[in-house]
Coordinates of C-alpha atoms and ligand atoms in Angstrom, one line a residue:
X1 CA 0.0 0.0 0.0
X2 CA 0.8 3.6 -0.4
X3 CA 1.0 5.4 2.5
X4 CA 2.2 9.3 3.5
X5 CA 2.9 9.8 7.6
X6 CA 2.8 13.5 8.4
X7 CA 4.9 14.4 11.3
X8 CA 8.4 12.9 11.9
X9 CA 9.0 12.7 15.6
X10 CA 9.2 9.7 18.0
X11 CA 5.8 8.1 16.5
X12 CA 5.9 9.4 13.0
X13 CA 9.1 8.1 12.1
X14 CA 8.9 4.8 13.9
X15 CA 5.5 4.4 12.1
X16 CA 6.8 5.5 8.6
X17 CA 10.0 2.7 9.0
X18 CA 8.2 0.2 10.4
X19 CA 5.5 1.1 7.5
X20 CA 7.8 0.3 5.1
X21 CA 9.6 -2.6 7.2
X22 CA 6.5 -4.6 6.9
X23 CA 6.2 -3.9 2.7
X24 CA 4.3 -0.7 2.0
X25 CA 6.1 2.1 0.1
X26 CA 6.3 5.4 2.6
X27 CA 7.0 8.6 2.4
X28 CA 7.1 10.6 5.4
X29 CA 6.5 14.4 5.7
X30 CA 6.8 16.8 8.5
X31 CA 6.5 21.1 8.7
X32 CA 10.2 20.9 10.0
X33 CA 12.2 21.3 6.8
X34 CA 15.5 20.6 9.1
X35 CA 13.9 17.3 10.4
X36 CA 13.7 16.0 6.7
X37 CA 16.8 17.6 5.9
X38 CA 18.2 15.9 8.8
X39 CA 16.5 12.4 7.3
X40 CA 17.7 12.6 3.9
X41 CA 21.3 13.6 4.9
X42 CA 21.3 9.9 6.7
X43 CA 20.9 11.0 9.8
X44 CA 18.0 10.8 12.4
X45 CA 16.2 13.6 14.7
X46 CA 15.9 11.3 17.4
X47 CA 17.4 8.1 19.1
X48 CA 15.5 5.4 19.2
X49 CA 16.7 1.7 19.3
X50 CA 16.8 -0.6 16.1
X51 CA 15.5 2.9 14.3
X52 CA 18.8 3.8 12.5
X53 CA 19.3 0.5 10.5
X54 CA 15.5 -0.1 9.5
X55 CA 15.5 3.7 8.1
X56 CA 18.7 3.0 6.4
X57 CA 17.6 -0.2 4.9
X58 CA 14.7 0.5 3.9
X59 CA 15.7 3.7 2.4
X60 CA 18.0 1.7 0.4
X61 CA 15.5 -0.2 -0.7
X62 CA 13.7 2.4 -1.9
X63 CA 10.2 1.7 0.1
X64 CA 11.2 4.4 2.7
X65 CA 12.0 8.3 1.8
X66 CA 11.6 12.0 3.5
X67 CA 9.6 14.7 1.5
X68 CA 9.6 18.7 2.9
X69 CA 6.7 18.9 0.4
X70 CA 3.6 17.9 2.7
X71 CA 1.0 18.4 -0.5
X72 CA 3.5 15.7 -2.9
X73 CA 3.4 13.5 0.3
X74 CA -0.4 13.9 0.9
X75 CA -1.1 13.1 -2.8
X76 CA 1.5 9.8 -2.9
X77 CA -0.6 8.3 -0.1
X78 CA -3.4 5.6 -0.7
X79 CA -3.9 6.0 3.2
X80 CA -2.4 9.2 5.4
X81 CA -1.1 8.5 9.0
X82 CA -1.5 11.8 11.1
X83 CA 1.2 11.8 13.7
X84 CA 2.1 15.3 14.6
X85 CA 2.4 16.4 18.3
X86 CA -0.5 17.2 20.6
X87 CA 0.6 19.1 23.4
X88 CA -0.4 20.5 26.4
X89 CA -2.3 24.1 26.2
X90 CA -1.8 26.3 29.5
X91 CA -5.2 25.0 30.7
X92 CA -4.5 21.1 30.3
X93 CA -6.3 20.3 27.0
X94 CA -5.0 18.8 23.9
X95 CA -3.6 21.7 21.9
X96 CA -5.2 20.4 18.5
X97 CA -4.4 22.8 16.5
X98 CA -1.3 20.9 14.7
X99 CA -4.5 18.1 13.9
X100 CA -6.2 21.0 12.5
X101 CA -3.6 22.3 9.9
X102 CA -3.1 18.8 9.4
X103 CA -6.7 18.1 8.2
X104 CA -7.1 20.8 6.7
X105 CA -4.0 20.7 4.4
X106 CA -5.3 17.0 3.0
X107 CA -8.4 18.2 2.5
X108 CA -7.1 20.9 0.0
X109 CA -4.4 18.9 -1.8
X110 CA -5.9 15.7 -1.8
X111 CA -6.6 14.5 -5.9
X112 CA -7.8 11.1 -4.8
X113 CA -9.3 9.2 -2.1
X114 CA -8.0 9.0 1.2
X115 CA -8.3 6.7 4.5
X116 CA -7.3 9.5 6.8
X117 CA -6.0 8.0 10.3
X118 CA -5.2 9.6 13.2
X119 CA -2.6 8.2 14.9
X120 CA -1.5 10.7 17.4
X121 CA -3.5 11.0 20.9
X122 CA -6.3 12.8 20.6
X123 CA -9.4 13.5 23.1
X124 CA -12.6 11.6 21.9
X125 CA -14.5 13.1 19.2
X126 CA -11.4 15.1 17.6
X127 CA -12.1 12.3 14.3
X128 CA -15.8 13.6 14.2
X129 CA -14.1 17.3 13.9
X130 CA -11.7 15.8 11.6
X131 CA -14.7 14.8 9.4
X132 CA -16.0 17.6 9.1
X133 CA -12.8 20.1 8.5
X134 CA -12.1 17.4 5.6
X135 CA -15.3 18.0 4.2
X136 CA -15.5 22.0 4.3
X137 CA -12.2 22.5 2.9
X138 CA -12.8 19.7 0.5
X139 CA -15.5 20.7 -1.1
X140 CA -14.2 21.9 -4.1
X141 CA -11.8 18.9 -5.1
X142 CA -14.6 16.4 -4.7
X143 CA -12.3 13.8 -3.2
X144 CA -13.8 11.4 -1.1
X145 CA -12.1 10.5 2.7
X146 CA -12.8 8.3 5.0
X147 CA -11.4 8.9 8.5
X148 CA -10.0 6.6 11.4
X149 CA -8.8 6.7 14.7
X150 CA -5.7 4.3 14.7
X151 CA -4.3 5.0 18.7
X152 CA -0.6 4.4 19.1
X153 CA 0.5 2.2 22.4
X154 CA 4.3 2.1 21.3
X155 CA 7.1 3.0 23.9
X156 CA 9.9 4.7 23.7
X157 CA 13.1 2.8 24.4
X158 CA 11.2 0.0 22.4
X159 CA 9.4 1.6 20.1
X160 CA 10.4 -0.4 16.8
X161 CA 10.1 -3.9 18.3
X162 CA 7.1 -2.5 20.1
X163 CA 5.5 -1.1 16.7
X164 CA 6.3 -4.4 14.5
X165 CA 5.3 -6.9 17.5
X166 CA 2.4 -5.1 19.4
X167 CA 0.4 -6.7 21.9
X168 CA -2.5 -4.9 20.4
X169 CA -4.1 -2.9 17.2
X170 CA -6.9 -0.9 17.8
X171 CA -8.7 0.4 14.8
X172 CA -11.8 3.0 15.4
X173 CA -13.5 3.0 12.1
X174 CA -17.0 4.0 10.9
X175 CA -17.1 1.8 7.5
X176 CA -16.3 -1.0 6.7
X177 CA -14.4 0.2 3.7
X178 CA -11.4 1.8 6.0
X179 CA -11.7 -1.6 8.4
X180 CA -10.4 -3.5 5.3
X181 CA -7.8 -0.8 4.6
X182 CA -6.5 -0.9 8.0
X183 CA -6.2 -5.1 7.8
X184 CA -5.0 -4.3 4.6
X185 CA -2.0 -2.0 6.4
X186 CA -1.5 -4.5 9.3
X187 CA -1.9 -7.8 7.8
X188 CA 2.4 -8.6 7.8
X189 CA 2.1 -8.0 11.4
X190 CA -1.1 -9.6 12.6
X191 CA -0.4 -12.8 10.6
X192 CA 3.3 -12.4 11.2
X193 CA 3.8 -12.4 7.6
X194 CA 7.5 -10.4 7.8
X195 CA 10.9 -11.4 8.8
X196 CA 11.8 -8.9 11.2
X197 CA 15.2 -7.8 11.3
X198 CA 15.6 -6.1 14.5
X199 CA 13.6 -9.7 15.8
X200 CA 14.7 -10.5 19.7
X201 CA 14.0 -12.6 22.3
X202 CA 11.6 -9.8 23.7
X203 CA 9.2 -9.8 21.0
X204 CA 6.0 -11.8 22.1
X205 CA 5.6 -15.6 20.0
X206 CA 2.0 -15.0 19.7
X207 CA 0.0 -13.4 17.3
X208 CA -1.6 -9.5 18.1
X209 CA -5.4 -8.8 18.8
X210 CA -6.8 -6.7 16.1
X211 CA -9.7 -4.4 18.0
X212 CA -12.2 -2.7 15.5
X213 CA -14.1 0.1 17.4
X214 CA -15.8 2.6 17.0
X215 CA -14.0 6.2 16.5
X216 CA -15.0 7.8 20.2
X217 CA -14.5 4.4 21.1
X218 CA -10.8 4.4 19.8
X219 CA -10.0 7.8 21.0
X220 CA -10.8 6.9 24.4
X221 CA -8.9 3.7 24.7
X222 CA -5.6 5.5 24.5
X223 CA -6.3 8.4 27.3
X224 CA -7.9 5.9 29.2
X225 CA -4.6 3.4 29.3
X226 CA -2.4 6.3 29.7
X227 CA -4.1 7.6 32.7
X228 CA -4.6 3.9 34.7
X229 CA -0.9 3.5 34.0
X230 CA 0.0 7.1 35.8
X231 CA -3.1 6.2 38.4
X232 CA -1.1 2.8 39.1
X233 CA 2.4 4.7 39.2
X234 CA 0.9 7.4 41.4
X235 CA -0.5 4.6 43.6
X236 CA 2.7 2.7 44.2
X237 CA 4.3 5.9 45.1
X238 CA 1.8 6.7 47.5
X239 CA 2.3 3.2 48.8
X240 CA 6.4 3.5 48.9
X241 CA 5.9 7.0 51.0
X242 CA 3.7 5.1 53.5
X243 CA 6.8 2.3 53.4
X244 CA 9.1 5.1 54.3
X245 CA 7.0 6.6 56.9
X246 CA 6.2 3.1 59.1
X247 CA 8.8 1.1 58.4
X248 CA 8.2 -1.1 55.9
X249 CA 10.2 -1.6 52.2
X250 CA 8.7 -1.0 48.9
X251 CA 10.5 -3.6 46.5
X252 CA 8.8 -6.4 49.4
X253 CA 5.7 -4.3 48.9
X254 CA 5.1 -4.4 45.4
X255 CA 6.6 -8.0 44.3
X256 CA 3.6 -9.3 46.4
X257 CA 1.1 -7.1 44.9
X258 CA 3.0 -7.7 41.3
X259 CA 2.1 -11.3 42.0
X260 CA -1.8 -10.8 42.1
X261 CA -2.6 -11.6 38.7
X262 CA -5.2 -9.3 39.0
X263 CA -2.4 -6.2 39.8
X264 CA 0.4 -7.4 38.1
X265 CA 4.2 -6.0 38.6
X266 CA 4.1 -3.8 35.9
X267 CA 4.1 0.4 36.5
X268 CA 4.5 -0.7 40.3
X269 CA 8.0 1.2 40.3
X270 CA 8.2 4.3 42.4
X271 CA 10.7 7.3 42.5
X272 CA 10.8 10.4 40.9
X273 CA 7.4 10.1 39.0
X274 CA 6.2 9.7 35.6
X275 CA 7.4 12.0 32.7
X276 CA 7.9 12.0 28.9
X277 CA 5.6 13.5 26.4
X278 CA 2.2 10.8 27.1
X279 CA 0.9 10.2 30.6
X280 CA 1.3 13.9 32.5
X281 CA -0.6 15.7 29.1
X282 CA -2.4 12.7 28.2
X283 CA -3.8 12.0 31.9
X284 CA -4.2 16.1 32.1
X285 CA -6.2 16.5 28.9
X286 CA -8.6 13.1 29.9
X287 CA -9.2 15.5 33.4
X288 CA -10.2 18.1 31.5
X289 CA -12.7 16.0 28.9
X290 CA -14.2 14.2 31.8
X291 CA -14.9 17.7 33.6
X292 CA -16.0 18.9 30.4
X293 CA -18.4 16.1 30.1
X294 CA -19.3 16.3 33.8
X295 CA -17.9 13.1 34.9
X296 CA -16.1 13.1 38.4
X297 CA -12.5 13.1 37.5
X298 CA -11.2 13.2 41.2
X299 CA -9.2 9.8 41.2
X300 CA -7.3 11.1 38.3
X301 CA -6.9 14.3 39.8
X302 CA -5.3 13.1 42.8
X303 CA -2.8 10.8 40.6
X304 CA -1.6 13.9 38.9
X305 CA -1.6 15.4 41.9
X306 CA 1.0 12.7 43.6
X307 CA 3.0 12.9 40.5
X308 CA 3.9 16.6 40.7
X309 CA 4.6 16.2 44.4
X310 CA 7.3 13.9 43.8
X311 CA 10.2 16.4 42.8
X312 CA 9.4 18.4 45.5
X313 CA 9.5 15.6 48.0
X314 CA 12.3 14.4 46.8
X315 CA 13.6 17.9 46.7
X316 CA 13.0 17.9 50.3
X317 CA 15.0 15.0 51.0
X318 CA 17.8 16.2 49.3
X319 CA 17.5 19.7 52.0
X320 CA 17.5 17.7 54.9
X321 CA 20.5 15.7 53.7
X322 CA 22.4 18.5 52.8
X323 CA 21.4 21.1 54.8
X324 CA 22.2 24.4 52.2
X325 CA 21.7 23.5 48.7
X326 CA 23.4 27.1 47.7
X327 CA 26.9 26.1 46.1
X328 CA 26.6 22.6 46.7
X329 CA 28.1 20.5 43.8
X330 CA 25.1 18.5 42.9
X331 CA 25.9 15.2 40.2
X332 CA 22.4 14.4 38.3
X333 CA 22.6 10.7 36.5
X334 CA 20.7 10.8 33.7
X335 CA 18.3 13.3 32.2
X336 CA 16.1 11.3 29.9
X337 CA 12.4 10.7 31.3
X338 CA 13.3 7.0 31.0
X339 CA 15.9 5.0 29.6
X340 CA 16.8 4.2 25.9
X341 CA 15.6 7.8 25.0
X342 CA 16.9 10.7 24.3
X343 CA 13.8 12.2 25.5
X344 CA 13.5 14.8 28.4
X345 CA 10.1 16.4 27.4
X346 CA 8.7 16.5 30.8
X347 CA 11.3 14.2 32.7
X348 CA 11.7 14.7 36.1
X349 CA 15.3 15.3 35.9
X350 CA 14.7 18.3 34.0
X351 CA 12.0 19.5 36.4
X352 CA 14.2 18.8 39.5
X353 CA 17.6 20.1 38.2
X354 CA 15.8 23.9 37.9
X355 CA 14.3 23.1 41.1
X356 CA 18.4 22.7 42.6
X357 CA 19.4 25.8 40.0
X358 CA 17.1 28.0 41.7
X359 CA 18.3 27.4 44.8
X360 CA 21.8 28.1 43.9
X361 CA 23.2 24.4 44.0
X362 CA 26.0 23.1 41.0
X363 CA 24.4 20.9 38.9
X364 CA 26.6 19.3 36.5
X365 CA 25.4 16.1 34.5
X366 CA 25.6 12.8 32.6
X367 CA 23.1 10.9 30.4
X368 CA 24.3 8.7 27.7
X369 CA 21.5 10.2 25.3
X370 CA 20.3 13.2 26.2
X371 CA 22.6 15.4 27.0
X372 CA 22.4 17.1 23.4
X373 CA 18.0 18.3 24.1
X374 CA 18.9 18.9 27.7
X375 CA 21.9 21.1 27.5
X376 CA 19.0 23.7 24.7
X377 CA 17.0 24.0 28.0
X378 CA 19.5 23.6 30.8
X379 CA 22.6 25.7 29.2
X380 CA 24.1 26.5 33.0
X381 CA 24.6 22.8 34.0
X382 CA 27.9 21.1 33.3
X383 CA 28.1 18.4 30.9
X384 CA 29.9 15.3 31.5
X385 CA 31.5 13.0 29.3
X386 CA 30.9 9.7 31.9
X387 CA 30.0 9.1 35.2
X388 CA 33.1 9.0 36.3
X389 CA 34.0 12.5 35.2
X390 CA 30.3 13.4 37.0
X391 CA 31.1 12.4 40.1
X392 CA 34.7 14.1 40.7
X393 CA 34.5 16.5 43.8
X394 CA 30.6 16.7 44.2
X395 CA 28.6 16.8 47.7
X396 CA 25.9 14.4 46.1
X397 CA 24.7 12.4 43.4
X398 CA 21.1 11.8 42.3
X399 CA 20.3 8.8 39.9
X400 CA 17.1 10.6 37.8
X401 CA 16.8 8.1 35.1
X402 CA 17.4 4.3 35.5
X403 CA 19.6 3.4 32.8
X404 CA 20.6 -0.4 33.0
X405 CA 24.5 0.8 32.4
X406 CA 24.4 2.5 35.4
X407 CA 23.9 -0.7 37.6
X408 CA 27.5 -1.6 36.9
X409 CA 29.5 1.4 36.9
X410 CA 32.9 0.8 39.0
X411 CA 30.9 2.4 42.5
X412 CA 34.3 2.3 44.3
X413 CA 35.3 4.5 42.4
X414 CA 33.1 6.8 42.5
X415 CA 33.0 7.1 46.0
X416 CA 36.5 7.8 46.0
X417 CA 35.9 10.8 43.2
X418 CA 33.3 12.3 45.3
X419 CA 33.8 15.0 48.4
X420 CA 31.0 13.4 50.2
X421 CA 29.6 9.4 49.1
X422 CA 26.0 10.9 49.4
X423 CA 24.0 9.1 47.0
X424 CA 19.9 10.1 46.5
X425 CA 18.6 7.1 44.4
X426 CA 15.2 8.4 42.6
X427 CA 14.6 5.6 40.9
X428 CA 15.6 2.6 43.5
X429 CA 18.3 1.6 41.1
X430 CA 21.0 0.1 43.2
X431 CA 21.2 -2.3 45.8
X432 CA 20.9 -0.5 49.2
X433 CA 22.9 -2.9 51.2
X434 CA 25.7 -2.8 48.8
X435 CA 25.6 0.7 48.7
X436 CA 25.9 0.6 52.5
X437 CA 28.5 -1.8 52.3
X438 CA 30.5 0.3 49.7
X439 CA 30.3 3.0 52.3
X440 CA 28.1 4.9 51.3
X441 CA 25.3 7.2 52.6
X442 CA 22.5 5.9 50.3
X443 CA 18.7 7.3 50.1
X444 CA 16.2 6.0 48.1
X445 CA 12.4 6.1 47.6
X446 CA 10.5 3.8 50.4
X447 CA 13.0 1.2 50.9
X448 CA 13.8 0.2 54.6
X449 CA 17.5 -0.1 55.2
X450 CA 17.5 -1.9 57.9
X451 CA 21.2 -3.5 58.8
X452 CA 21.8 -6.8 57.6
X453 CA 18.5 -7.1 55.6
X454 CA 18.9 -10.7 53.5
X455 CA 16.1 -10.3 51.2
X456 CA 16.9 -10.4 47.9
X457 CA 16.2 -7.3 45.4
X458 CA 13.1 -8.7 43.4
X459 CA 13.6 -8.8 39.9
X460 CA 12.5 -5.4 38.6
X461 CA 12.1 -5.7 34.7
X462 CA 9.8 -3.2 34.2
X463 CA 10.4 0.8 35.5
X464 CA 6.9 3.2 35.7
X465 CA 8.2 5.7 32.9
X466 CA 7.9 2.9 30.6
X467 CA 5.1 4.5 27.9
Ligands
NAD1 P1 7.0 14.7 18.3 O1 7.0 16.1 18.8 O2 8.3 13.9 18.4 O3 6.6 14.7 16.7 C1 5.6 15.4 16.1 C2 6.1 15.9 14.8 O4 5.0 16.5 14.1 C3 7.2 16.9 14.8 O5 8.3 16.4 14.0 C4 6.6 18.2 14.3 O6 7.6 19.0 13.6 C5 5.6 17.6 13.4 N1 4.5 18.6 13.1 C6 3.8 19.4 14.0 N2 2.9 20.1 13.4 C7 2.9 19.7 12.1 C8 2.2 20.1 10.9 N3 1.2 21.0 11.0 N4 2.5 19.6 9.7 C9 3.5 18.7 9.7 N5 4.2 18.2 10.7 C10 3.9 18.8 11.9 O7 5.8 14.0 19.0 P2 5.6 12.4 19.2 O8 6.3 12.0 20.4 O9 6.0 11.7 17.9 O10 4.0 12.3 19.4 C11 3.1 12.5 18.3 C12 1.8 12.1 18.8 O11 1.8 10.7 19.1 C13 1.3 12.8 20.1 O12 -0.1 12.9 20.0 C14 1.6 11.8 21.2 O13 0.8 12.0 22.3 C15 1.3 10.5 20.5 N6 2.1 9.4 21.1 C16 3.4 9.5 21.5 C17 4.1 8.4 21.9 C18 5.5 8.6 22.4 O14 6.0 7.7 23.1 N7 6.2 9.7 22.1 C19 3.5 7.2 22.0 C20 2.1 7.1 21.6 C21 1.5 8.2 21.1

């Protein structure tokens, strides 16, 4: 099939490779000439795992290419993926207005029929206004379009394996016509019909459900996934604050609950809070529809609620530990909202870091990604070039993203680098015994450190920033 994805970020670029991955001949487009400049140079915007070799090959083999001509792209595709950014507006809502230029752009240059899908997250009902923009500015072309809400549930970190082995499609359609393009598009991955080249052991054996909704239906699926999986987050942080309070230790807390097959151990991570550019807009803008449509909204208001507390708790902590933050030399590890991203839109390291600038501390920093985005909005922090570099000379450290790597960095080491072996863990990374052990003074987030604790650190595959 012949497909055009508007928007070249973390979704429409995954989507666009993996599109032409699985077969169909893409061509992706984006308002950002230096993005597609970017793409057509061989490079890539963003990092992403496995995204650099299936642009590359695919680009070789000619199914794959980058056009700064939106109306070319528009008119090359049988079906047009919308995946430009919706983000926050002061007040919470969806800021739709990229959607809107969008829609209304197809509608003008369009010479043929189109399945028009929306892939980004959107509130429920945007497709009905997508409808209806296609069909006022289309009027004079007489092309006919069909729309469809297509809700994307890959995450960052894993978004190509997530993308070409999903769990689950969900299709909102409102004719049969555009459920039959859609199983059209997806039919290499729901029948496993591909050989993956990026394949791992991580990619699930089984086959992926194919849900066929309605559009509202669609629409709703995503904000309502987004905002149970910040709800559950919240709720385990709420839990590991109690832990820390009365005695009791998180990681024993939550491998029992992740045992109930009814909770299950996923999102059960607690620390610094959730970040990254889907749960804190997308549970914010679901607030806002609910209140909008009168629902009672509360338990999602008080998950949001938890979340922004976090930094400042955690802020608090760091106080007490070292008394005067002003001209303290302050190590942050890692800046990405999660690991395997370069990613800091929203992450809580970027939130806490200005927090610690305001208040006159050092902040110098190391992410193996990131470093690049954070140092456009954090130009007065020091950049490392390792964590070894980080550390020299500082009063603290704080571990603000959980990159595996950083498990097995030589800690000795670093405790010898720094002025004082003061280590705030705000993502319950590390071991706390060993840490102890190494002589360290180590914090983390609802963790008892009791002497001579024997339990063993439950196996934590999954961390909460994980969407
Ligand atoms: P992004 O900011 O990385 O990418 C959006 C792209 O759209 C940018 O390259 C931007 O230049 C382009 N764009 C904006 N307005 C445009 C216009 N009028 N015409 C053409 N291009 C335009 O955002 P993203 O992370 O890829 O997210 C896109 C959407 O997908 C959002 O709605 C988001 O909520 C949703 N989503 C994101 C993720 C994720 O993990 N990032 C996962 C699932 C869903």
């Amino acid at each position: 099939m012949r497909i055009c994805v508007i928007g070249c970020g973390y979704v429409g670029l995954v989507t666009g490779a993996c599109f032409a991955e699985i077969g169909h001949e893409v061509v992706c487009t984006d308002n950002d000439g230096q993005k597609i400049t970017t793409l057509n140079d061989g490079g890539l915007p963003i990092y992403e795992p496995h995204l650099d070799e299936i642009v590359r090959q695919n680009v070789a083999e000619k199914r794959l290419s980058f056009s700064v001509n939106l109306a070319e792209a528009i008119r090359f595709g049988d079906a047009v993926f919308i995946c430009v950014g919706t983000p926050p507006l002061p007040n919470g809502e969806a800021d739709l207005s990229a959607i809107d230029n969008v829609a209304r752009l197809i509608a003008v240059e369009s010479r043929s029929p189109k399945l028009v899908v929306e892939k980004s997250t959107v509130p429920t009902q945007t497709g009905q206004h997508v409808k209806r923009a296609l069909s006022i500015y289309g009027r004079k072309s007489g092309v006919e379009f069909t729309v469809a809400s297509n809700p994307e549930f890959l995450r960052e970190g894993t978004a190509v394996l997530d993308f070409l082995h999903p769990d689950r499609i969900v299709v909102g359609v409102d004719d049969r016509g555009s459920e039959e393009q859609l199983r059209e598009v997806y039919r290499p991955i729901t029948e496993q019909r591909f050989r993956c080249r990026v394949h791992n052991d991580s990619c699930p054996a089984q086959k992926p459900h194919f849900l066929v909704t309605s559009i509202n239906s669609a629409e709703l699926i995503k904000h309502a996934c987004n905002s149970f999986l910040a709800v559950k987050i919240s709720y385990a942080n709420m839990v590991a604050d109690m832990c820390e309070k009365l005695g009791a230790d998180i990681d024993e807390v939550t491998q029992a609950l992740g045992l109930d097959p009814r909770i299950g151990r996923h999102f059960l991570s607690p620390g610094l809070g959730f970040g990254g550019f889907c749960l804190p807009k997308d549970i914010q803008a679901f607030i806002r529809l609910g209140e909008r449509a009168g629902v009672d909204v509360s338990l999602l208001k008080s998950a949001e609620a938890i979340n922004k507390q976090r930094i400042e708790s955690f802020c608090n902590k760091a106080r007490q530990l070292l008394w005067v933050l002003k001209d303290k030399r302050i190590a942050v590890l890692g800046l990405a909202f999660k690991p395997n991203t370069d990613d800091i839109r929203f992450a809580p390291a970027i939130d806490l870091i200005n927090r610690l600038l305001v208040e006159g501390a050092q902040i110098q920093a190391y992410d193996p990604e990131a470093m690049g985005k954070a140092s456009a909005v954090l130009p007065s922090v020091r950049y490392c070039h390792d964590a070894y570099e980080l550390t020299d000379g500082t009063d603290a450290l704080i571990i603000a993203t959980e990159w595996p790597e950083f498990k097995n960095l030589d800690w000795s080491s670093i405790r010898d680098r720094m002025l004082r072996p003061l280590v705030l863990d705000g993502r319950n990374l590390l071991d706390a015994a060993a840490m102890k052990a190494l002589g360290f003074e180590y914090h983390s987030v609802g963790r008892e450190t009791r002497e001579g604790k024997t339990n063993e650190q439950p196996e934590r595959t999954v961390h909460s920033r994980e969407v």
